[in-house]
Amino acid sequence: MPHGWTGKILRVDLTEGRATPEDLNMPWARQYIGGRGLGTRYLYEEMDPSADALSPENKVIFATGPMTGTYAPTGGRYMVICKSPLTGAVACSNSGGYWGPELKFAGYDMIILEGRSPNPVYLWINNDGVEFRDASHLWGKNTEESEDTIRRETDPQARISGIGVAGEKLNRFACIINDKSRAAGRSGVGAAMGSKNIKAIAVRGTGAVEVADQLKFGELVFDSMRLINESPTTSKALRGMGTASTVAFANSIGMLPTNNFQQGQFELADNVSGQTIANTVLRRNKGCYACPIGCARVTETSGETKWKGHGEGPEYETIFGLGTDCGVGELDAVLYANYACNLYGIDTISAGGTVAVAMELRERGYIPDEDLADLGTDLKFGNADAVIRCLEMMTTREGKFGDLLAEGGYRLAEHYGHAELFMGSKKQDFAAYDPRAAKGMGLGYATSNRGGCHMRGYSMKVEWFAPMEERLDPFAEEGKAAALIKLQHDAAGIDSVGMCDFSAYAVPPERQVELYETCTGEETSREEWDEIGERIWNLERLFNNRAGLTRQDDSLPPRMTEEPLSGGAVQNQVVALEGMLAEYYRLRGWDDDGNPSAETLERLNIQ
Amino acid sequence: MKLNVELQIYLKEYSPNGAAKFDYELADGSSVMTLVDALGVPDELANIVIVEGESTDHAHKLKDGDHVILIPPLAGG
Ligand code: SF4
């Protein structure tokens, strides 16, 4: 068994109901690290990028990294890679919890789902045993009921990753949920799974992941824990208040997207801030497998409003998506909407973005009354009932309007003749950072291989969160292309190795390299790590180009490039994208249309 | 001069009265650095400084009535 790996993947032909173990392609594992990179390599090899994402030709790949299932801090990640039903580009969504390690313990590094099952099924992997089980009784069940039922039917210790009703209904931004509340959230990976008629994958494994140099690896893990405990970002901000700690900051700066990015400050921001959450609805903190940070929050509504429930969240992104960007400042409503998204299996960011653009379309008079007859409440900013009702309708595709919502914000806005009001790139909604207050985020959104997203080069790190003396001017365009490229490569590395992006605030790439080396026994270097990141980025780009995406898709809506924000420190700022983009292509070795040149591909050894 | 100070997230630990927002007296001509030192906030934790809505640095000279926000290193996501 190769170190850091089980050396096996499971190929699942859903059409035929056949599961076949195969050897992991080790040269690819070496070239692409694992997880995101390796999964993309398989996808690129095996599917025609121009095929319909909801057709049986799409493949849905569950991929772990070499660190997944070891005791490296945050070494519990897995990724779902496929062609995105939302963007038509490559999708790779990353999740924590315990499912990824369990898959390794069962003896597999990766699962490739192919074809389409004639009937609803779930997969039960119990160490060596693999069974296709009927899931017709689970169809229509939410993620929690489905998980509980499957656990009863399999093993009390089984780990389950699967879809809710939104995935079954092919909502284009349906997510995959594991361990009840951890989400492979973005780009509609849940719809791709639903299109294959597979509800869930349950796994139980009793093996272990072997590392090459136990002693050295152990020392590095120990020291990495120290780094995490000493870094104020990981030990105080993330551990103490979770990602919600960012709300107050973003509002003070004037970059907290409000009312579909029409404003950058929200008058009710205090109601939904990390501090308020900590003081009121927080029950306890929670962490994923082998995570010393524990950024997750378990919460319960106050009991004083009509919105009642308990669950995990909200993250900063969710507070923005279901809260501020829809003008909603009632904390209980945001919590309730968050729990609902987890149960339905929809991405909170895109769900929120879709409702936000719907609200703006309605307020501008572009959605006629008759289309909203089933909504039962006013579709306007600040109306929490409308948010919650839209979530229900988009999940089940209820009526014409629910059907439109389920197609995502871009297609919705396009339907009503105003695609320019959709706040995203490549048909995927932006995350919670207004790029007019961090120009590198603008370039990052535009060039992200999976569409609008903050996890493909988080430029906030260098524009706002780095130590003052190292920080780049957030309002300047100069230097952002080079800085972003480096961040994009770093993100590809940490994703692929199977650790959480948040650990990287304390555990730098140099240390990730050392952990990788002692885990796998493979020698590499910081320079090579960067090159692998670049290789992954270019491979994703090639997939997208072959899927038909062009330079036109590396874009931002006119609101970002033409309409200045007012309020906060962000007065009069717009994103001058074109200059940054040209510089970005040049530095990447791509032609003017964004195609990697032959020399670039040769240098990176991409075949 | 009298300042209106806001300490975000865990910087609240350095508040003289335990509240995240409070008024604070400081000698005329003081800079942000003087305020940071007076409150006992470690320099590197006062990572983002906003005075009167504008992002600025530790050398910034304060004036009477200024609204000053200090923000520690963060991570969103
Ligand atoms: S930092 Fe948060 S998301 Fe990352 S592994 Fe830990 S608990 Fe999970």
Short mmCIF file of C-alpha atoms in Angstrom, two decimals, chain A residues 258-505:
data_model
loop_
_atom_site.label_atom_id
_atom_site.label_comp_id
_atom_site.label_asym_id
_atom_site.label_seq_id
_atom_site.Cartn_x
_atom_site.Cartn_y
_atom_site.Cartn_z
CA THR A 258 -26.33 44.28 0.95
CA ASN A 259 -29.48 44.14 -1.19
CA ASN A 260 -27.90 42.33 -4.11
CA PHE A 261 -24.64 44.28 -3.85
CA GLN A 262 -26.38 47.63 -4.18
CA GLN A 263 -24.84 48.74 -0.88
CA GLY A 264 -21.78 47.74 1.12
CA GLN A 265 -23.13 48.55 4.55
CA PHE A 266 -26.16 47.10 6.27
CA GLU A 267 -27.93 49.02 9.00
CA LEU A 268 -28.89 45.80 10.81
CA ALA A 269 -25.42 44.23 10.59
CA ASP A 270 -25.05 44.22 14.38
CA ASN A 271 -28.05 41.87 14.65
CA VAL A 272 -26.29 39.18 12.65
CA SER A 273 -22.65 39.73 13.66
CA GLY A 274 -20.34 37.10 15.10
CA GLN A 275 -20.45 38.89 18.42
CA THR A 276 -24.24 38.80 18.57
CA ILE A 277 -24.28 35.14 17.59
CA ALA A 278 -21.76 34.35 20.34
CA ASN A 279 -23.80 36.28 22.90
CA THR A 280 -27.20 34.89 22.00
CA VAL A 281 -27.83 31.80 19.87
CA LEU A 282 -24.52 29.94 20.10
CA ARG A 283 -24.72 26.62 21.92
CA ARG A 284 -21.26 25.24 21.30
CA ASN A 285 -18.32 25.14 18.93
CA LYS A 286 -17.61 22.14 16.76
CA GLY A 287 -14.81 20.82 14.60
CA CYS A 288 -14.21 18.43 11.74
CA TYR A 289 -11.98 15.35 11.81
CA ALA A 290 -8.52 16.04 13.29
CA CYS A 291 -9.21 19.75 13.46
CA PRO A 292 -7.66 21.76 16.27
CA ILE A 293 -9.38 24.95 15.09
CA GLY A 294 -13.06 24.05 15.34
CA CYS A 295 -14.62 26.94 13.45
CA ALA A 296 -18.08 25.37 13.19
CA ARG A 297 -20.92 26.71 15.38
CA VAL A 298 -23.86 24.80 16.77
CA THR A 299 -26.74 27.19 17.30
CA GLU A 300 -30.38 27.35 18.27
CA THR A 301 -32.89 30.06 17.49
CA SER A 302 -33.86 32.35 20.36
CA GLY A 303 -37.32 30.83 20.82
CA GLU A 304 -38.78 34.33 20.82
CA THR A 305 -39.75 34.51 17.16
CA LYS A 306 -41.71 32.36 14.76
CA TRP A 307 -38.48 30.97 13.31
CA LYS A 308 -37.55 28.01 15.48
CA GLY A 309 -34.92 25.36 15.07
CA HIS A 310 -31.40 24.26 15.81
CA GLY A 311 -28.47 23.14 13.75
CA GLU A 312 -25.08 24.17 12.48
CA GLY A 313 -24.12 27.62 11.27
CA PRO A 314 -24.25 30.31 10.21
CA GLU A 315 -20.98 30.92 8.44
CA TYR A 316 -20.12 34.43 7.33
CA GLU A 317 -21.05 33.49 3.76
CA THR A 318 -24.47 32.34 4.89
CA ILE A 319 -25.12 35.46 6.95
CA PHE A 320 -24.43 37.42 3.78
CA GLY A 321 -26.31 35.14 1.38
CA LEU A 322 -29.48 34.57 3.34
CA GLY A 323 -29.20 37.73 5.42
CA THR A 324 -27.57 40.97 4.39
CA ASP A 325 -27.70 40.47 0.64
CA CYS A 326 -31.45 39.96 0.93
CA GLY A 327 -31.70 42.84 3.40
CA VAL A 328 -32.65 40.46 6.22
CA GLY A 329 -31.42 41.38 9.69
CA GLU A 330 -33.43 39.03 11.89
CA LEU A 331 -30.93 36.55 13.26
CA ASP A 332 -33.51 33.83 13.92
CA ALA A 333 -34.66 34.03 10.31
CA VAL A 334 -31.09 33.71 9.04
CA LEU A 335 -30.52 30.68 11.27
CA TYR A 336 -33.77 29.10 10.18
CA ALA A 337 -32.98 29.67 6.51
CA ASN A 338 -29.50 28.21 7.05
CA TYR A 339 -30.88 25.04 8.68
CA ALA A 340 -33.43 24.77 5.87
CA CYS A 341 -30.71 24.94 3.20
CA ASN A 342 -28.81 22.13 4.94
CA LEU A 343 -31.95 20.00 5.10
CA TYR A 344 -32.95 20.70 1.50
CA GLY A 345 -29.36 20.32 0.29
CA ILE A 346 -28.81 23.70 -1.33
CA ASP A 347 -25.78 25.96 -1.33
CA THR A 348 -26.46 28.87 1.00
CA ILE A 349 -24.41 31.29 -1.10
CA SER A 350 -26.15 30.63 -4.40
CA ALA A 351 -29.55 30.23 -2.74
CA GLY A 352 -29.12 33.68 -1.21
CA GLY A 353 -27.72 35.18 -4.41
CA THR A 354 -30.68 33.86 -6.36
CA VAL A 355 -33.22 35.30 -3.94
CA ALA A 356 -31.35 38.61 -3.83
CA VAL A 357 -31.43 39.07 -7.59
CA ALA A 358 -35.09 38.00 -7.63
CA MET A 359 -35.83 40.73 -5.08
CA GLU A 360 -34.08 43.36 -7.15
CA LEU A 361 -35.83 42.22 -10.33
CA ARG A 362 -39.15 42.48 -8.56
CA GLU A 363 -38.43 45.88 -7.00
CA ARG A 364 -37.48 47.20 -10.43
CA GLY A 365 -40.76 45.93 -11.81
CA TYR A 366 -39.37 43.19 -14.05
CA ILE A 367 -41.29 40.28 -12.48
CA PRO A 368 -45.02 40.42 -13.11
CA ASP A 369 -47.53 39.77 -10.30
CA GLU A 370 -48.89 36.61 -11.88
CA ASP A 371 -45.49 34.88 -11.67
CA LEU A 372 -45.50 35.38 -7.92
CA ALA A 373 -49.01 34.18 -7.19
CA ASP A 374 -47.71 31.11 -5.30
CA LEU A 375 -45.20 33.00 -3.18
CA GLY A 376 -47.76 34.26 -0.69
CA THR A 377 -45.68 37.21 0.47
CA ASP A 378 -43.96 40.27 -0.99
CA LEU A 379 -40.75 39.61 -2.81
CA LYS A 380 -38.81 42.57 -1.45
CA PHE A 381 -35.57 43.23 0.37
CA GLY A 382 -35.85 42.75 4.10
CA ASN A 383 -38.73 40.28 3.95
CA ALA A 384 -37.43 37.14 5.66
CA ASP A 385 -40.63 35.25 4.86
CA ALA A 386 -39.95 35.74 1.17
CA VAL A 387 -36.44 34.30 1.56
CA ILE A 388 -37.75 31.24 3.34
CA ARG A 389 -40.59 30.73 0.90
CA CYS A 390 -38.22 31.04 -2.06
CA LEU A 391 -35.95 28.39 -0.51
CA GLU A 392 -38.88 25.97 -0.39
CA MET A 393 -39.96 26.77 -3.91
CA MET A 394 -36.48 26.47 -5.43
CA THR A 395 -35.93 23.14 -3.68
CA THR A 396 -39.02 21.42 -5.02
CA ARG A 397 -39.27 23.51 -8.22
CA GLU A 398 -42.73 24.51 -7.08
CA GLY A 399 -44.66 26.21 -9.87
CA LYS A 400 -43.17 28.29 -12.63
CA PHE A 401 -41.37 30.64 -10.28
CA GLY A 402 -39.88 27.83 -8.19
CA ASP A 403 -38.68 26.25 -11.40
CA LEU A 404 -36.98 29.48 -12.43
CA LEU A 405 -35.38 29.94 -9.01
CA ALA A 406 -33.98 26.40 -9.19
CA GLU A 407 -32.14 27.34 -12.36
CA GLY A 408 -30.03 29.83 -10.39
CA GLY A 409 -29.80 33.60 -10.33
CA TYR A 410 -28.20 34.06 -13.73
CA ARG A 411 -30.80 32.11 -15.67
CA LEU A 412 -33.56 33.73 -13.61
CA ALA A 413 -32.32 37.24 -14.38
CA GLU A 414 -31.81 36.32 -18.02
CA HIS A 415 -35.37 35.02 -18.20
CA TYR A 416 -36.65 38.41 -17.09
CA GLY A 417 -34.39 40.17 -19.55
CA HIS A 418 -31.86 41.56 -17.05
CA ALA A 419 -28.92 39.21 -16.77
CA GLU A 420 -26.78 42.21 -15.83
CA LEU A 421 -28.41 42.28 -12.40
CA PHE A 422 -27.03 38.85 -11.54
CA MET A 423 -24.09 39.25 -9.16
CA GLY A 424 -21.68 36.54 -10.13
CA SER A 425 -19.23 35.19 -12.66
CA LYS A 426 -19.70 32.17 -14.94
CA LYS A 427 -23.30 31.97 -13.70
CA GLN A 428 -22.15 31.33 -10.13
CA ASP A 429 -22.99 33.84 -7.42
CA PHE A 430 -20.29 35.89 -5.76
CA ALA A 431 -19.24 35.25 -2.21
CA ALA A 432 -19.50 37.79 0.60
CA TYR A 433 -16.83 40.28 -0.46
CA ASP A 434 -17.69 43.23 -2.62
CA PRO A 435 -14.82 43.35 -5.11
CA ARG A 436 -15.01 47.12 -5.34
CA ALA A 437 -13.34 47.09 -1.92
CA ALA A 438 -10.71 44.51 -2.83
CA LYS A 439 -9.80 44.66 -6.49
CA GLY A 440 -7.94 41.38 -6.40
CA MET A 441 -11.17 39.70 -5.33
CA GLY A 442 -12.70 41.09 -8.53
CA LEU A 443 -10.00 39.52 -10.65
CA GLY A 444 -10.35 36.37 -8.56
CA TYR A 445 -14.10 36.14 -9.13
CA ALA A 446 -13.67 36.74 -12.86
CA THR A 447 -10.92 34.15 -13.35
CA SER A 448 -12.05 31.52 -10.86
CA ASN A 449 -12.26 28.24 -12.71
CA ARG A 450 -15.49 27.35 -10.96
CA GLY A 451 -17.14 30.76 -11.28
CA GLY A 452 -17.82 33.41 -8.62
CA CYS A 453 -16.12 32.11 -5.51
CA HIS A 454 -13.80 33.17 -2.70
CA MET A 455 -11.97 29.86 -2.38
CA ARG A 456 -10.08 30.04 -5.67
CA GLY A 457 -7.48 32.57 -4.57
CA TYR A 458 -8.66 34.48 -1.54
CA SER A 459 -7.19 37.86 -2.29
CA MET A 460 -8.64 39.25 0.96
CA LYS A 461 -5.62 37.65 2.59
CA VAL A 462 -3.19 40.06 0.98
CA GLU A 463 -5.53 43.02 0.54
CA TRP A 464 -6.98 43.26 4.05
CA PHE A 465 -5.94 40.50 6.43
CA ALA A 466 -2.14 40.32 6.01
CA PRO A 467 0.01 42.19 8.54
CA MET A 468 -0.22 45.90 7.82
CA GLU A 469 3.31 46.29 6.47
CA GLU A 470 2.87 43.43 3.97
CA ARG A 471 -0.56 44.42 2.74
CA LEU A 472 -1.35 45.49 -0.81
CA ASP A 473 -3.55 48.54 -1.34
CA PRO A 474 -7.01 46.96 -1.67
CA PHE A 475 -8.24 49.75 -3.93
CA ALA A 476 -5.38 49.51 -6.43
CA GLU A 477 -5.36 47.28 -9.48
CA GLU A 478 -1.57 47.17 -9.82
CA GLY A 479 0.15 44.02 -8.68
CA LYS A 480 -3.06 42.12 -8.13
CA ALA A 481 -2.65 39.68 -11.03
CA ALA A 482 0.68 38.37 -9.74
CA ALA A 483 -0.53 38.20 -6.14
CA LEU A 484 -3.71 36.40 -7.12
CA ILE A 485 -1.93 33.82 -9.25
CA LYS A 486 0.20 32.84 -6.28
CA LEU A 487 -2.88 32.55 -4.07
CA GLN A 488 -4.68 30.47 -6.70
CA HIS A 489 -1.79 28.02 -6.73
CA ASP A 490 -1.62 27.88 -2.93
CA ALA A 491 -5.36 27.14 -2.79
CA ALA A 492 -5.00 24.34 -5.35
CA GLY A 493 -2.25 22.83 -3.18
CA ILE A 494 -4.09 22.85 0.13
CA ASP A 495 -7.31 21.58 -1.48
CA SER A 496 -5.51 18.76 -3.21
CA VAL A 497 -3.54 17.60 -0.21
CA GLY A 498 -6.73 17.14 1.81
CA MET A 499 -6.35 19.81 4.50
CA CYS A 500 -8.70 22.66 5.29
CA ASP A 501 -7.98 26.03 3.76
CA PHE A 502 -8.30 27.63 7.20
CA SER A 503 -5.29 25.72 8.48
CA ALA A 504 -3.22 27.56 5.89
CA TYR A 505 -3.50 30.76 7.96
#
